[in-house]
CSV table of C-alpha atoms and ligand atoms in Angstrom, one decimal:
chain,number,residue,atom,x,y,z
M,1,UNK,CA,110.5,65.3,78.2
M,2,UNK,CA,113.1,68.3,78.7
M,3,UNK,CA,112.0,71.3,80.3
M,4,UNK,CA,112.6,74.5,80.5
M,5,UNK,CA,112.2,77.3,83.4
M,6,UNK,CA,111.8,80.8,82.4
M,7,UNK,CA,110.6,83.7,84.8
M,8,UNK,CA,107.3,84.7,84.1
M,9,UNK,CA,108.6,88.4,82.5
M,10,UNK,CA,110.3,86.6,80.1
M,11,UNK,CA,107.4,84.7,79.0
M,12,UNK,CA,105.8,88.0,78.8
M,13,UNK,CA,108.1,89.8,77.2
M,14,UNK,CA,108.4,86.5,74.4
M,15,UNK,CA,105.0,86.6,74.2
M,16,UNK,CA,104.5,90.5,73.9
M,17,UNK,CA,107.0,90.8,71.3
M,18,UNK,CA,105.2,88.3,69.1
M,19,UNK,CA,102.5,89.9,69.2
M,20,UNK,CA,103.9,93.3,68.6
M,21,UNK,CA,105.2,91.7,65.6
M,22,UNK,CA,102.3,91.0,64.1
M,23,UNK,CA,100.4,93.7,64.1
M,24,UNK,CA,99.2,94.3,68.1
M,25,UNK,CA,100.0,97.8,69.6
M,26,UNK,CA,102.2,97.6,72.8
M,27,UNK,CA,99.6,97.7,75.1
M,28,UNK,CA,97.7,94.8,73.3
M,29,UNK,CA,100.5,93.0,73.6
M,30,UNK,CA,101.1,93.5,77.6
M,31,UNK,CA,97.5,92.9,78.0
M,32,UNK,CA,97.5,89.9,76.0
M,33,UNK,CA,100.8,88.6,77.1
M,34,UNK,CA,99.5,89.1,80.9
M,35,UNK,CA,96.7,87.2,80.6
M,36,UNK,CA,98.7,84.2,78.9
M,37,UNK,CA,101.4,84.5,81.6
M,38,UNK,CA,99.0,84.3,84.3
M,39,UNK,CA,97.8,81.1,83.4
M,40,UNK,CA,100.8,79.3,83.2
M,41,UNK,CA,101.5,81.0,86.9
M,42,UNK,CA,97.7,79.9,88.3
M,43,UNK,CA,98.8,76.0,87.0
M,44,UNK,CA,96.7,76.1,83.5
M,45,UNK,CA,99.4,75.9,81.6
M,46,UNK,CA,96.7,74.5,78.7
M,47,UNK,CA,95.7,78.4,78.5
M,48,UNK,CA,99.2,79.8,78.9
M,49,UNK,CA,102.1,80.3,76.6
M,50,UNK,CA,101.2,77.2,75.1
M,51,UNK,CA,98.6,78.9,72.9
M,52,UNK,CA,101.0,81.2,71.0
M,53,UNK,CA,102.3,79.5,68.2
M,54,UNK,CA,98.3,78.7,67.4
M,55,UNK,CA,97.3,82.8,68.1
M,56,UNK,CA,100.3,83.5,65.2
M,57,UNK,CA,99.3,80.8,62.9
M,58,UNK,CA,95.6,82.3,63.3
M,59,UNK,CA,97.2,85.6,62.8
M,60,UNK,CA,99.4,85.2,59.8
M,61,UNK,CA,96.5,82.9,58.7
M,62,UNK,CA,94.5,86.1,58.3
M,63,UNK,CA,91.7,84.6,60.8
M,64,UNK,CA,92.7,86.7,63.7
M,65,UNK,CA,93.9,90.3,63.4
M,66,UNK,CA,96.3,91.0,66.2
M,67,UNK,CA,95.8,94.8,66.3
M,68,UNK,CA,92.3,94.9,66.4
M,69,UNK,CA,90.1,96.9,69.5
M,70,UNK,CA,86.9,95.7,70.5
M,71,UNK,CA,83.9,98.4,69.7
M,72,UNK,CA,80.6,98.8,71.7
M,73,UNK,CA,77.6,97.4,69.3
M,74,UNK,CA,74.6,98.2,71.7
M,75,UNK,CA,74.5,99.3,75.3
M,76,UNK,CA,71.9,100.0,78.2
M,77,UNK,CA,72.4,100.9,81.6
M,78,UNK,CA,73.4,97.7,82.6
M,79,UNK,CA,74.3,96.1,79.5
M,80,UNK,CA,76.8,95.4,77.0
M,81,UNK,CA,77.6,94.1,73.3
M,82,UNK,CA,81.0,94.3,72.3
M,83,UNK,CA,82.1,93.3,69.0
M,84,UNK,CA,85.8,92.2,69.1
M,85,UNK,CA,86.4,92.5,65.4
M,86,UNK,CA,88.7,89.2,65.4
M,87,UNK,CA,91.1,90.8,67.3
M,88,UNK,CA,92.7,88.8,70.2
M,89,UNK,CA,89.7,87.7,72.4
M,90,UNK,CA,91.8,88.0,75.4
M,91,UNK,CA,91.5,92.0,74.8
M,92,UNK,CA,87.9,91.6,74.0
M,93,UNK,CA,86.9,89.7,76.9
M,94,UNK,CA,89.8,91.8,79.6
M,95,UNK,CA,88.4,95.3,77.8
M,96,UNK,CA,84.7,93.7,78.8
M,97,UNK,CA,85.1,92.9,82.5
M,98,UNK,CA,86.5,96.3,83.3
M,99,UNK,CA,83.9,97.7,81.1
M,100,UNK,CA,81.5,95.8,82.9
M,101,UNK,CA,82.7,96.5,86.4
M,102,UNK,CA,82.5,100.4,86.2
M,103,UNK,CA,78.9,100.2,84.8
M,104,UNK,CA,78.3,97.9,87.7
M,105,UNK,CA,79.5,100.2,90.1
M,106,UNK,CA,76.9,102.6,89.6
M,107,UNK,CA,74.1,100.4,88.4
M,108,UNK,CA,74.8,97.5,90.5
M,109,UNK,CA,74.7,94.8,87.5
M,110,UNK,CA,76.1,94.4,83.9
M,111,UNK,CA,75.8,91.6,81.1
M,112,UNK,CA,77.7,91.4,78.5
M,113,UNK,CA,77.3,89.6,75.3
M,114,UNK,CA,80.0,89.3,72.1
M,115,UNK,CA,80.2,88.8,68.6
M,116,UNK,CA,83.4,88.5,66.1
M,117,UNK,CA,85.4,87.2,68.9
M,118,UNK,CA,88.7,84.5,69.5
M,119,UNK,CA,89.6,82.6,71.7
M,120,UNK,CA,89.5,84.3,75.5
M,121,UNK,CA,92.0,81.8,77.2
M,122,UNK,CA,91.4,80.9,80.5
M,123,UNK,CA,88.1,82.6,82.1
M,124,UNK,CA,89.5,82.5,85.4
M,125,UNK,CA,91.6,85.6,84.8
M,126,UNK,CA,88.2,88.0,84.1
M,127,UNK,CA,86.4,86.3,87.2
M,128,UNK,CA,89.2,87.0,89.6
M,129,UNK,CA,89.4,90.8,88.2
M,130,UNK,CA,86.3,91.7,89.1
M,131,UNK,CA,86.7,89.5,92.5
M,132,UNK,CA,89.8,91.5,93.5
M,133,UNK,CA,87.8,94.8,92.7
M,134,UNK,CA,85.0,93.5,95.1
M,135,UNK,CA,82.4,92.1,92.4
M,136,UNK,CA,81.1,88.8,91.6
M,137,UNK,CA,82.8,87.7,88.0
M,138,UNK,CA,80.6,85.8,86.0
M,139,UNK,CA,82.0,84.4,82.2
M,140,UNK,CA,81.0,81.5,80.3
M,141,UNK,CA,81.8,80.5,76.7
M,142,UNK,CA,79.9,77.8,75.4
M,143,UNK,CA,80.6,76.7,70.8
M,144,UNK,CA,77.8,73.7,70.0
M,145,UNK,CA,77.2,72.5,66.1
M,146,UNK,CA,76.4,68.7,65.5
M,147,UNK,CA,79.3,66.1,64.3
M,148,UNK,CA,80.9,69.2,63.5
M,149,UNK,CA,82.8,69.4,67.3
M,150,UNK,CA,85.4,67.8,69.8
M,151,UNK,CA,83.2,67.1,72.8
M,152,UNK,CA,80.7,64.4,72.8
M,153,UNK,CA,77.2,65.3,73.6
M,154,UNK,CA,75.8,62.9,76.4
M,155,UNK,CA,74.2,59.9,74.1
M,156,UNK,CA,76.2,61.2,71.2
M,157,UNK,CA,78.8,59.7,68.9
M,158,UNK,CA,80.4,62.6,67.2
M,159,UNK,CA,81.4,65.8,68.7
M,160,UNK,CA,79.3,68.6,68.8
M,161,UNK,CA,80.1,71.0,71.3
M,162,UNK,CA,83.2,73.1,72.5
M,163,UNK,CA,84.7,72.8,75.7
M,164,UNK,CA,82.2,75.4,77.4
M,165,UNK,CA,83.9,76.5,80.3
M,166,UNK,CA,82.2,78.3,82.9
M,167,UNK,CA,84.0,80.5,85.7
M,168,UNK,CA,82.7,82.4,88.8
M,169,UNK,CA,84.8,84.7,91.1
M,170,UNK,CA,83.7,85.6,94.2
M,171,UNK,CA,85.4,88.6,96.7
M,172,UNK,CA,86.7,87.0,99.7
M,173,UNK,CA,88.4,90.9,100.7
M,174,UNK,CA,92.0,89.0,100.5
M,175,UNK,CA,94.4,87.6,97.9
M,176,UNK,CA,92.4,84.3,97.5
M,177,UNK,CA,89.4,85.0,96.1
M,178,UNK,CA,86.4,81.9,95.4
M,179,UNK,CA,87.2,80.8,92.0
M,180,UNK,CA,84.8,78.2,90.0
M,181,UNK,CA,87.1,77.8,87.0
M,182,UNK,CA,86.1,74.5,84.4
M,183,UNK,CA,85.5,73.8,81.5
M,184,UNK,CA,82.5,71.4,80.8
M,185,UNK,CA,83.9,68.9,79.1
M,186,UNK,CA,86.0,66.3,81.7
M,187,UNK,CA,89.1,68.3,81.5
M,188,UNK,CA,90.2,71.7,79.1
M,189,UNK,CA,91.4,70.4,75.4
M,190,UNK,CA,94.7,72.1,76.2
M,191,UNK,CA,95.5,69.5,79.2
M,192,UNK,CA,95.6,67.2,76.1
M,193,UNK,CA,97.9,69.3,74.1
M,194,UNK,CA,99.9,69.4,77.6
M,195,UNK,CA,99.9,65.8,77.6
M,196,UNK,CA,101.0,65.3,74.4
M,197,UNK,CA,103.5,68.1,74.2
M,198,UNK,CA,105.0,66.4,77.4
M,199,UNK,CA,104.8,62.2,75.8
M,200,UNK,CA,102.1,61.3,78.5
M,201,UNK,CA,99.0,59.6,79.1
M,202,UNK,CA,95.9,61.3,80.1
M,203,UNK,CA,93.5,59.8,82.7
M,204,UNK,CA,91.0,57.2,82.2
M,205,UNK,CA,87.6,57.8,80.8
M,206,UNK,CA,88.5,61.8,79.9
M,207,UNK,CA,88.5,60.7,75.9
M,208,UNK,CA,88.0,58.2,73.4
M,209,UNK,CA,89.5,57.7,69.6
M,210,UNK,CA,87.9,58.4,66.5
M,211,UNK,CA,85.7,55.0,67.0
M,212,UNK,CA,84.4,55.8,70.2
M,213,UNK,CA,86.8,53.3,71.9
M,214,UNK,CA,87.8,54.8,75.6
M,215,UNK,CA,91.5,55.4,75.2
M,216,UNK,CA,94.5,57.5,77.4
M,217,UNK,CA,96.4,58.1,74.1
M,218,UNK,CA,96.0,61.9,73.6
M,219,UNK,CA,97.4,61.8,70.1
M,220,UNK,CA,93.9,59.7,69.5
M,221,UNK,CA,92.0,62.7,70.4
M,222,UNK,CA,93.8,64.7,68.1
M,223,UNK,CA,93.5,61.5,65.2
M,224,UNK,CA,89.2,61.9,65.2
M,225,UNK,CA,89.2,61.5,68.7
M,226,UNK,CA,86.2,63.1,71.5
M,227,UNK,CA,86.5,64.7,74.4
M,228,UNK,CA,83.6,63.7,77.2
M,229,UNK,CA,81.4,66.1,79.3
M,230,UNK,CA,82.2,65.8,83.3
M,231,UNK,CA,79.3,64.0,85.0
M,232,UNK,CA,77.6,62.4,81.8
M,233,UNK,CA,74.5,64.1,81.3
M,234,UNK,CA,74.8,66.9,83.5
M,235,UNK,CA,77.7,68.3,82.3
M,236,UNK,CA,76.3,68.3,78.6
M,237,UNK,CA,73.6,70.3,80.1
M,238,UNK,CA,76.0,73.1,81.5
M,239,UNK,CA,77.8,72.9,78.4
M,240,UNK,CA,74.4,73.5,76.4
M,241,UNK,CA,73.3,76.4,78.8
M,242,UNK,CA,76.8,78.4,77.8
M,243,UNK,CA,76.2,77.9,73.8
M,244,UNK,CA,72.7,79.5,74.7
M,245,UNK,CA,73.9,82.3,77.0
M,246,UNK,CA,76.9,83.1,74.9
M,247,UNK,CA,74.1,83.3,71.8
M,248,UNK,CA,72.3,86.3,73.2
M,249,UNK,CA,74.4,88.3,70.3
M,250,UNK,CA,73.3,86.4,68.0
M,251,UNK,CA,75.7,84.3,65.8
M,252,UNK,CA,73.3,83.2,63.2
M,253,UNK,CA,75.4,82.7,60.4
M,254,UNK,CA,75.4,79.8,58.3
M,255,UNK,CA,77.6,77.0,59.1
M,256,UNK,CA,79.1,79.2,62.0
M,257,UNK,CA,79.0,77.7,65.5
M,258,UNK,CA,76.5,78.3,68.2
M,259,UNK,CA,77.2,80.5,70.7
M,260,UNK,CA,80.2,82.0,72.0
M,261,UNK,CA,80.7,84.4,75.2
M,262,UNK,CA,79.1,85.7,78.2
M,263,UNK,CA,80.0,88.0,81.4
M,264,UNK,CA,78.2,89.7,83.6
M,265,UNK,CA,79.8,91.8,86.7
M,266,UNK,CA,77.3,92.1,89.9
M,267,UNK,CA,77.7,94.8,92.6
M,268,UNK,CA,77.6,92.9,96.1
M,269,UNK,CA,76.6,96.6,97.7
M,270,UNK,CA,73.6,96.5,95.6
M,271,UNK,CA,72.5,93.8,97.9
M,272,UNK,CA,74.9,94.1,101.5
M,273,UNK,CA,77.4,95.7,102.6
M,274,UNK,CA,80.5,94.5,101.1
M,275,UNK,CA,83.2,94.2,104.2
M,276,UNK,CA,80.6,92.1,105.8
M,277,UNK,CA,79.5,89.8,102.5
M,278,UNK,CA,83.5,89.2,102.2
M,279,UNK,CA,84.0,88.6,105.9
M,280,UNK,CA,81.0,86.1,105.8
M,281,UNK,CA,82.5,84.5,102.8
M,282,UNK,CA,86.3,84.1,104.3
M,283,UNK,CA,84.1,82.8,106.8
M,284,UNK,CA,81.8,79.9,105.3
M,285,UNK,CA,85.0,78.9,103.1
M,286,UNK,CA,87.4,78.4,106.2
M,287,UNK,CA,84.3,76.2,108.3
M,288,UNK,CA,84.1,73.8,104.7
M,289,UNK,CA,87.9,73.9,104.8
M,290,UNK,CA,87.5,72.3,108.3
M,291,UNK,CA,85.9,69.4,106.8
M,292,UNK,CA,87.4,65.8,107.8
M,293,UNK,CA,89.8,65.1,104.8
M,294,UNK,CA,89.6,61.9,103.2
M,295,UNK,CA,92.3,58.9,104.0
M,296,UNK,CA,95.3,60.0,102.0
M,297,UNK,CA,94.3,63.3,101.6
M,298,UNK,CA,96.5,66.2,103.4
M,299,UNK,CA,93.4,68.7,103.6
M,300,UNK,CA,89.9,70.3,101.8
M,301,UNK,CA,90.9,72.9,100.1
M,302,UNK,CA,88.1,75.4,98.4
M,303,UNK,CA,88.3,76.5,94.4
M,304,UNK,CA,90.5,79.3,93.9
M,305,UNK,CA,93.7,78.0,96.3
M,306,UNK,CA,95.1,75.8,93.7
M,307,UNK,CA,95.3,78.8,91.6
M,308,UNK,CA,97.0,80.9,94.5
M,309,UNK,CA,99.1,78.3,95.7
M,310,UNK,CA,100.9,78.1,92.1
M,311,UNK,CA,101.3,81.4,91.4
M,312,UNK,CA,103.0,81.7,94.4
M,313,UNK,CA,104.9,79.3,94.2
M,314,UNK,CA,105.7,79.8,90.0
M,315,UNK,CA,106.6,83.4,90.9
M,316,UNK,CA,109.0,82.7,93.1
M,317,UNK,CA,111.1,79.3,91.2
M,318,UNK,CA,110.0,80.2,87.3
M,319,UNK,CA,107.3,78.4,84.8
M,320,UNK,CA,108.5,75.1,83.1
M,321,UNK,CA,107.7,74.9,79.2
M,322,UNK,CA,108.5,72.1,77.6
M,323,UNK,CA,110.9,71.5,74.9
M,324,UNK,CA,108.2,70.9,72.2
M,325,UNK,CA,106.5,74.5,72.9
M,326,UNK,CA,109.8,76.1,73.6
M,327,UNK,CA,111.0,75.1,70.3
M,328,UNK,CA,108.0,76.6,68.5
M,329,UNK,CA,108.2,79.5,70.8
M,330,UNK,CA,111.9,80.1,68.9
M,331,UNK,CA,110.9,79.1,65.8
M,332,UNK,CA,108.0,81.8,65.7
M,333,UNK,CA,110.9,84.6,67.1
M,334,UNK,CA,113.2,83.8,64.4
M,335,UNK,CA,110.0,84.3,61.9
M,336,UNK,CA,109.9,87.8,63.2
M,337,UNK,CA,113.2,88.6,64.0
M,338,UNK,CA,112.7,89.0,67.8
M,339,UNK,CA,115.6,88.1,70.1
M,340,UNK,CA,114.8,85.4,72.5
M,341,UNK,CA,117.2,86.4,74.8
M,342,UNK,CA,116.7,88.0,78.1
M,343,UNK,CA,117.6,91.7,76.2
M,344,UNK,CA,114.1,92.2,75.6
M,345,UNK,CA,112.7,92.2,79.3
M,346,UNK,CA,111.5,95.7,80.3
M,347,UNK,CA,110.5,97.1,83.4
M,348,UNK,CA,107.4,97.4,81.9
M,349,UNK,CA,107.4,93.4,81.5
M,350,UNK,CA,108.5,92.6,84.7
M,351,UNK,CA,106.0,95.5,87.0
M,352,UNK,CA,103.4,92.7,86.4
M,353,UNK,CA,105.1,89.9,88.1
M,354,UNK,CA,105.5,91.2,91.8
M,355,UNK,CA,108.7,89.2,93.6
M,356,UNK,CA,107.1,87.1,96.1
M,357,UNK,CA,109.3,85.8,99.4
B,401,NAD,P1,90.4,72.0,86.2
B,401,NAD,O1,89.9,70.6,86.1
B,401,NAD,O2,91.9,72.2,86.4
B,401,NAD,O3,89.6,72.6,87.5
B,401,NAD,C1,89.9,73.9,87.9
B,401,NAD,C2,89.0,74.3,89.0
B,401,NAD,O4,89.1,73.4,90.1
B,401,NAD,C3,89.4,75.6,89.6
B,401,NAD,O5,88.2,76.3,90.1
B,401,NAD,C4,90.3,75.2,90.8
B,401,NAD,O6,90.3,76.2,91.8
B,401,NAD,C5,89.5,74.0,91.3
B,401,NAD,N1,90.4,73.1,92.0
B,401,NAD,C6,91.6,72.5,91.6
B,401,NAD,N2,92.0,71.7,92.6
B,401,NAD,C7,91.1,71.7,93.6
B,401,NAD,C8,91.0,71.0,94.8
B,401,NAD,N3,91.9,70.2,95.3
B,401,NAD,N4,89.9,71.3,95.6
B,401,NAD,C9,89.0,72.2,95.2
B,401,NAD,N5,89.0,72.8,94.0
B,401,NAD,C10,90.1,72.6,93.2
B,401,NAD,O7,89.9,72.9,85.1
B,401,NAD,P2,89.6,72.6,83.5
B,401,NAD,O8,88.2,72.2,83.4
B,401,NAD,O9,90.7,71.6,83.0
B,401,NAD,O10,89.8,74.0,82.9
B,401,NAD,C11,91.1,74.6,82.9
B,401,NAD,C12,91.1,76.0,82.4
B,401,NAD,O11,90.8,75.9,81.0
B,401,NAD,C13,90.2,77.0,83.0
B,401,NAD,O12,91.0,78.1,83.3
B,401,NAD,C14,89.2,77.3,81.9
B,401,NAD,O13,88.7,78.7,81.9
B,401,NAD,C15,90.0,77.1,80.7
B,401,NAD,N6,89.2,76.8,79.5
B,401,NAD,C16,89.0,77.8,78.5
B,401,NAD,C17,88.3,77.6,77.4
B,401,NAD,C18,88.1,78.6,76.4
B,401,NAD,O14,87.4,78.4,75.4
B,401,NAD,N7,88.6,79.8,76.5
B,401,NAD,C19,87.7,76.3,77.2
B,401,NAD,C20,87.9,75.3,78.2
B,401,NAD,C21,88.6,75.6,79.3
């Protein structure tokens, strides 16, 4: 499969201008952009650039309204309800966590619960905010409906749940924060779309086809094919428990989905002092880093270092897209009349990818 490398403010810039074009103001767009930039540079490329042709299609659809600001529906002291309006739900959910952090600062918790919202991409990126600001990050999504859904629930035949990812950040006081970052199904739906975009297998017992036959074929998947939960039965139980904490909104309506979104932002000063919760943390993380690696293994490594480790090193030699993406990418700019050359990258566009040596 052919590749192709692109600096990450031209991704942005791509991405940006897409949106711009259909409807997003210019800080939607950067905000947006940002977030789908960042995971192709934290190595979840499933969440990343990949995801725009869909957003458009959705947009010029009429299901998603690129321009759209998410409103407060109800709030407390220490809670939230936003409605996101089916605007882009990577606004929603970025506009919540920083909502949610400065109510947190000065009553030491917030929650905060969604309706009318899309698709938030990779939850990592609201966890590590409110790590990075000294909070603990807290975000779950979790869709369930029966037959109606692409993950199997544990005993089931037909899908009826999403992929329910949960995420927690958690302040380590440098750049590499403790980052829980999964989905509850075996592995995110978009490392399938990866793996097809790219002509390649996906690992064993991650899906089956429309018959329930275990298969590596991710074109199956997308022929009728399931999705499993990680660790059988306990998996399908996290994935339940984020359809029923993203519910706390409600989203009754009929034939509509259970579920959706959850955050809450907690104030480590409300219990310690922060300097010393952090040091303790950096701590603890470095003795369980000590641990004996297996044969064949180079080192224990803690969750949130992957994500490091490749945005270094994707800042510094470029993001590969592959030739299937890259072509839709164009296709989508020629739709709008955007150049796709590097003309369109500001210094706006590129203050959000620091140069890294
Ligand atoms: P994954 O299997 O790639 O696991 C990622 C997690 O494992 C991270 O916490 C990472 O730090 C950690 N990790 C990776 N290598 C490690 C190692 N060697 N040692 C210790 N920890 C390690 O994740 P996934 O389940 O495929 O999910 C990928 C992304 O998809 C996530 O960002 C998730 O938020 C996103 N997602 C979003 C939605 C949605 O509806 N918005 C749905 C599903 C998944």
């Amino acid at each position: 499969m052919q590749m192709h490398t692109y600096e990450p403010a031209y991704l942005h810039a791509l991405s940006r201008r897409l949106f711009e074009s259909s409807g997003a103001t210019n800080e939607i767009g950067h905000i947006v952009a940002n977030i789908l930039v960042g995971a192709n540079l934290t190595g979840h490329d499933s969440h990343g650039v990949l995801r725009v042709p869909t957003y458009m299609r959705r947009i010029s659809d009429g299901i998603m309204n690129a321009g759209a600001e998410p409103t407060t529906v109800r709030e407390s002291v220490t809670t939230l309800v936003l409605d996101g309006h089916q605007g882009p739900g990577h606004l929603t959910a970025y506009r919540a966590v920083h909502k949610a952090i400065e109510k947190a600062r000065t009553s030491e918790i917030c929650s905060v619960s969604f309706t009318q919202i899309e698709h938030i991409g990779r939850l990592g990126h609201y966890a590590e905010i409110a790590a990075r600001e000294g909070f603990v990050g807290i975000a779950m999504v979790g869709r369930g409906s029966s037959n109606k859904m692409k993950v199997l629930p544990f005993g089931g035949k037909k899908g009826s749940l999403g992929t329910n990812p949960i995420a927690i950040g958690i302040p380590t006081g440098d750049e590499v924060p403790f980052l829980l970052d999964v989905a509850t199904s075996v592995v995110a739906e978009g490392k399938l779309q990866v793996a097809r975009s790219k002509n390649v297998p996906v690992p064993e017992n991650y899906i089956v086809d429309k018959n329930n036959v275990p298969t590596t074929d991710p074109n199956e998947f997308y022929d009728g094919g399931y999705l499993r939960t990680f660790g059988e039965h306990k998996g399908y139980a996290f994935s339940l428990a984020a359809c029923l904490m993203g519910q706390l909104a409600g989203n009754y309506g009929e034939g509509c989905p259970f579920g959706y979104a959850f955050m809450q932002v907690i104030n480590i000063n409300a219990f310690t002092d922060l300097i010393g919760y952090q040091e303790g943390i950096r701590a603890f993380l470095d003795d369980i880093k000590k641990s004996e690696p297996a044969d064949g293994v180079d080192e224990v490594q803690v969750p949130g270092e992957f994500e490091h480790r490749t945005r270094t090193h994707r800042l510094k030699h470029g993001i590969e897209i592959p030739d299937t993406i890259n072509e839709q990418l164009l296709e989508w700019a020629n739709t709008f009349n955007v150049s796709a050359d590097d003309s369109i990258i500001t210094n706006e566009d590129k203050a959000y990818y620091p140069s890294v040596s």
